[in-house]
Short mmCIF file of C-alpha atoms in Angstrom, two decimals:
data_model
loop_
_atom_site.label_atom_id
_atom_site.label_comp_id
_atom_site.label_asym_id
_atom_site.label_seq_id
_atom_site.Cartn_x
_atom_site.Cartn_y
_atom_site.Cartn_z
CA MET A 1 140.23 76.70 85.40
CA ARG A 2 142.92 77.88 87.84
CA ALA A 3 146.44 78.55 86.61
CA TRP A 4 149.30 77.43 88.82
CA GLY A 5 152.58 79.28 89.01
CA TRP A 6 155.85 77.70 90.09
CA LEU A 7 159.09 79.39 91.04
CA LEU A 8 162.17 77.44 92.05
CA ILE A 9 165.05 79.50 93.35
CA VAL A 10 168.38 77.78 92.93
CA ALA A 11 171.96 78.66 93.74
CA CYS A 12 175.20 77.83 92.01
CA SER A 13 176.88 74.82 93.57
CA GLY A 14 180.60 74.39 93.98
CA ASN A 15 180.80 72.11 90.95
CA GLY A 16 179.32 74.68 88.58
CA GLY A 17 175.92 73.00 88.54
CA PHE A 18 172.77 74.22 90.17
CA THR A 19 171.41 72.87 93.40
CA ALA A 20 168.69 73.58 95.91
CA ASP A 21 169.15 72.05 99.35
CA ALA A 22 165.84 70.82 100.73
CA GLY A 23 164.74 72.81 103.74
CA SER A 24 166.79 75.91 102.89
CA ASP A 25 165.20 79.20 101.90
CA ALA A 26 166.69 78.75 98.42
CA ALA A 27 164.78 75.50 97.99
CA ARG A 28 161.31 76.88 98.59
CA VAL A 29 158.91 76.37 95.75
CA VAL A 30 156.25 79.03 95.63
CA ASP A 31 152.98 77.41 94.59
CA ALA A 32 150.13 79.90 94.18
CA GLY A 33 150.88 81.47 97.55
CA ARG A 34 151.67 78.23 99.39
CA ASP A 35 155.21 77.12 100.26
CA ALA A 36 156.22 73.58 99.46
CA GLU A 37 159.67 72.16 100.05
CA ALA A 38 161.65 70.94 97.08
CA PRO A 39 162.49 67.26 97.05
CA GLU A 40 165.91 66.30 98.41
CA ASP A 41 167.13 65.32 94.95
CA ALA A 42 166.35 68.78 93.53
CA SER A 43 169.81 69.28 92.07
CA VAL A 44 170.68 69.44 88.41
CA ASP A 45 173.97 67.79 87.47
CA ALA A 46 176.17 69.96 85.27
CA GLY A 47 177.83 66.88 83.74
CA GLU A 48 181.40 66.43 82.58
CA ASP A 49 181.76 70.04 81.45
CA ALA A 50 181.15 71.42 84.94
CA ALA A 51 183.45 74.29 85.85
CA GLU A 52 185.88 74.03 88.71
CA PRO A 53 184.59 75.39 92.04
CA SER A 54 187.12 78.23 91.91
CA ASP A 55 185.84 79.44 88.53
CA PRO A 56 184.05 82.76 89.24
CA TRP A 57 182.34 82.56 85.83
CA ALA A 58 180.74 79.17 86.56
CA CYS A 59 177.34 80.73 87.26
CA GLY A 60 175.66 83.85 86.07
CA PRO A 61 176.36 86.08 83.08
CA SER A 62 179.66 85.90 81.22
CA TRP A 63 180.04 89.70 81.43
CA GLY A 64 180.92 91.97 84.34
CA ALA A 65 183.66 91.70 86.95
CA ARG A 66 184.62 88.66 89.01
CA ARG A 67 187.21 88.25 91.71
CA HIS A 68 189.33 85.09 91.56
CA ASP A 69 190.47 83.04 94.56
CA ASP A 70 193.99 84.50 94.24
CA GLY A 71 192.61 88.04 94.73
CA SER A 72 192.91 89.08 91.10
CA VAL A 73 189.98 90.54 89.18
CA GLU A 74 188.79 89.84 85.65
CA VAL A 75 186.47 92.27 83.87
CA ARG A 76 184.57 91.39 80.69
CA VAL A 77 182.54 93.94 78.71
CA ASP A 78 180.61 93.70 75.46
CA ALA A 79 180.80 97.11 73.77
CA PRO A 80 180.94 96.54 70.00
CA ASN A 81 180.68 100.26 69.10
CA ALA A 82 183.33 101.40 71.57
CA THR A 83 186.85 102.08 70.36
CA ARG A 84 188.26 101.78 73.89
CA VAL A 85 186.85 100.74 77.27
CA GLU A 86 188.65 101.39 80.55
CA VAL A 87 187.76 100.10 83.98
CA ALA A 88 188.34 102.59 86.80
CA PHE A 89 188.87 101.23 90.32
CA PHE A 90 188.11 103.18 93.50
CA ASP A 91 188.79 102.48 97.19
CA ALA A 92 185.43 103.87 98.35
CA ALA A 93 181.94 104.27 96.92
CA LEU A 94 181.86 108.07 97.17
CA GLY A 95 184.19 111.02 97.56
CA THR A 96 187.37 109.50 96.19
CA SER A 97 189.31 109.66 92.94
CA GLU A 98 190.41 106.74 90.79
CA ARG A 99 193.12 104.60 92.32
CA LEU A 100 193.74 102.58 89.16
CA ARG A 101 192.53 102.67 85.55
CA VAL A 102 193.15 99.79 83.16
CA ALA A 103 192.19 99.47 79.47
CA LEU A 104 190.34 96.39 78.28
CA VAL A 105 191.75 94.46 75.33
CA ASP A 106 189.24 92.59 73.17
CA GLY A 107 186.54 93.24 75.76
CA ARG A 108 188.40 91.87 78.78
CA VAL A 109 191.18 92.57 81.25
CA HIS A 110 192.76 90.59 84.09
CA VAL A 111 194.13 92.73 86.93
CA GLY A 112 196.54 90.90 89.22
CA ALA A 113 196.13 90.85 92.98
CA SER A 114 199.51 92.53 93.48
CA GLU A 115 198.54 95.38 91.15
CA LEU A 116 195.32 95.89 93.14
CA ARG A 117 197.24 95.81 96.45
CA ASP A 118 199.84 98.27 95.12
CA ALA A 119 197.00 100.67 94.23
CA GLY A 120 195.61 100.35 97.77
CA LEU A 121 192.51 98.46 96.67
CA GLY A 122 190.98 95.77 98.83
CA THR A 123 187.54 94.37 99.46
CA PRO A 124 184.95 95.49 98.56
CA LEU A 125 186.15 96.61 95.16
CA TYR A 126 184.42 99.63 93.63
CA TYR A 127 184.70 100.16 89.87
CA GLY A 128 183.09 101.85 86.90
CA LEU A 129 183.58 101.90 83.15
CA ARG A 130 184.82 104.73 80.91
CA VAL A 131 184.00 104.37 77.20
CA PHE A 132 185.54 106.04 74.14
CA GLY A 133 183.91 105.74 70.72
CA PRO A 134 183.48 107.24 67.28
CA ASN A 135 182.24 110.52 68.76
CA TRP A 136 185.00 110.71 71.41
CA ALA A 137 188.38 109.50 70.18
CA PHE A 138 190.92 108.20 72.67
CA ASP A 139 193.70 110.65 73.49
CA PRO A 140 196.51 109.37 75.77
CA ALA A 141 196.61 112.79 77.48
CA TRP A 142 192.91 112.58 78.43
CA THR A 143 192.09 112.81 82.14
CA PRO A 144 188.64 112.74 83.79
CA GLY A 145 186.96 116.09 83.19
CA SER A 146 188.96 117.05 80.09
CA GLU A 147 187.58 117.53 76.57
CA LEU A 148 190.57 115.94 74.79
CA GLY A 149 189.43 113.66 71.98
CA ARG A 150 185.87 114.99 71.92
CA VAL A 151 184.42 115.13 68.42
CA ASP A 152 180.72 115.59 69.17
CA ASP A 153 178.18 114.79 71.89
CA VAL A 154 176.29 112.56 69.47
CA ASP A 155 177.54 111.45 66.07
CA ALA A 156 175.45 110.66 62.96
CA ASP A 157 175.03 107.04 64.10
CA GLY A 158 173.74 108.05 67.53
CA HIS A 159 176.87 107.14 69.50
CA ARG A 160 177.03 108.95 72.82
CA MET A 161 180.30 107.67 74.26
CA ASN A 162 181.75 110.03 76.87
CA PRO A 163 184.63 108.89 79.08
CA ASN A 164 183.83 111.69 81.53
CA LYS A 165 180.71 109.76 82.49
CA LEU A 166 181.52 106.85 84.78
CA LEU A 167 179.22 104.01 83.74
CA LEU A 168 177.76 101.34 85.98
CA ASP A 169 178.38 97.76 85.00
CA PRO A 170 174.95 96.35 84.10
CA TYR A 171 176.19 92.90 85.18
CA ALA A 172 177.56 94.05 88.54
CA LEU A 173 176.64 91.76 91.39
CA GLU A 174 175.86 94.74 93.63
CA VAL A 175 175.57 98.53 93.38
CA SER A 176 176.78 100.53 96.37
CA HIS A 177 174.47 103.56 96.05
#
C-alpha cells in the first residue's frame, strides 16, 4: 500500500485567518511529488474573534518582536528563570554598539516609534536579548563586558544567565548572519 503525503502552505490573511489563493505558490499542495492546485475556496475563516489586520500578533508565535503600523515595536519573551531581561537594539547587524537598551516588564516591552527614531533606529531593526538570573544578579552599573553582578558561571540549579552574551530571539522572523 502506498502512503500519500500532503502539505498545504498557507499565509496569514489580513483578517487574522489563514488563506491560500489558488494559483499562487503558497497554494500549492505537494502530493507525493506532484503539484496540485488548491481549490479556490481553500481559506479558513477565523470567525468573530479574528484579529484586526494591523495586529502584528495575528499570526505566528506569541513571542518575539513585532513592529506595529505606527512604527513602534513590541517584544515578548518567556524566561521564567530570568530575574531581568533586556532587549538591546542596534542600527546594523555587525560592528556597532547598542543604540538603545530597554528592560522588559512581566516578559514584554513596548518601545515607541519616537524613542526608536531618537536612538537613530530605522528599518530593518536589529536586536538581541540580555538575560540576568540567579547566577548573575542585576546591577544598575553593569555595562556590556563588565563582571558586575556575577555570582557564578553556573549555579546549583544549572542557570547560565550571562548578560554579556547577546542572545538571539528564537522567535525572530529573520536572522541577519
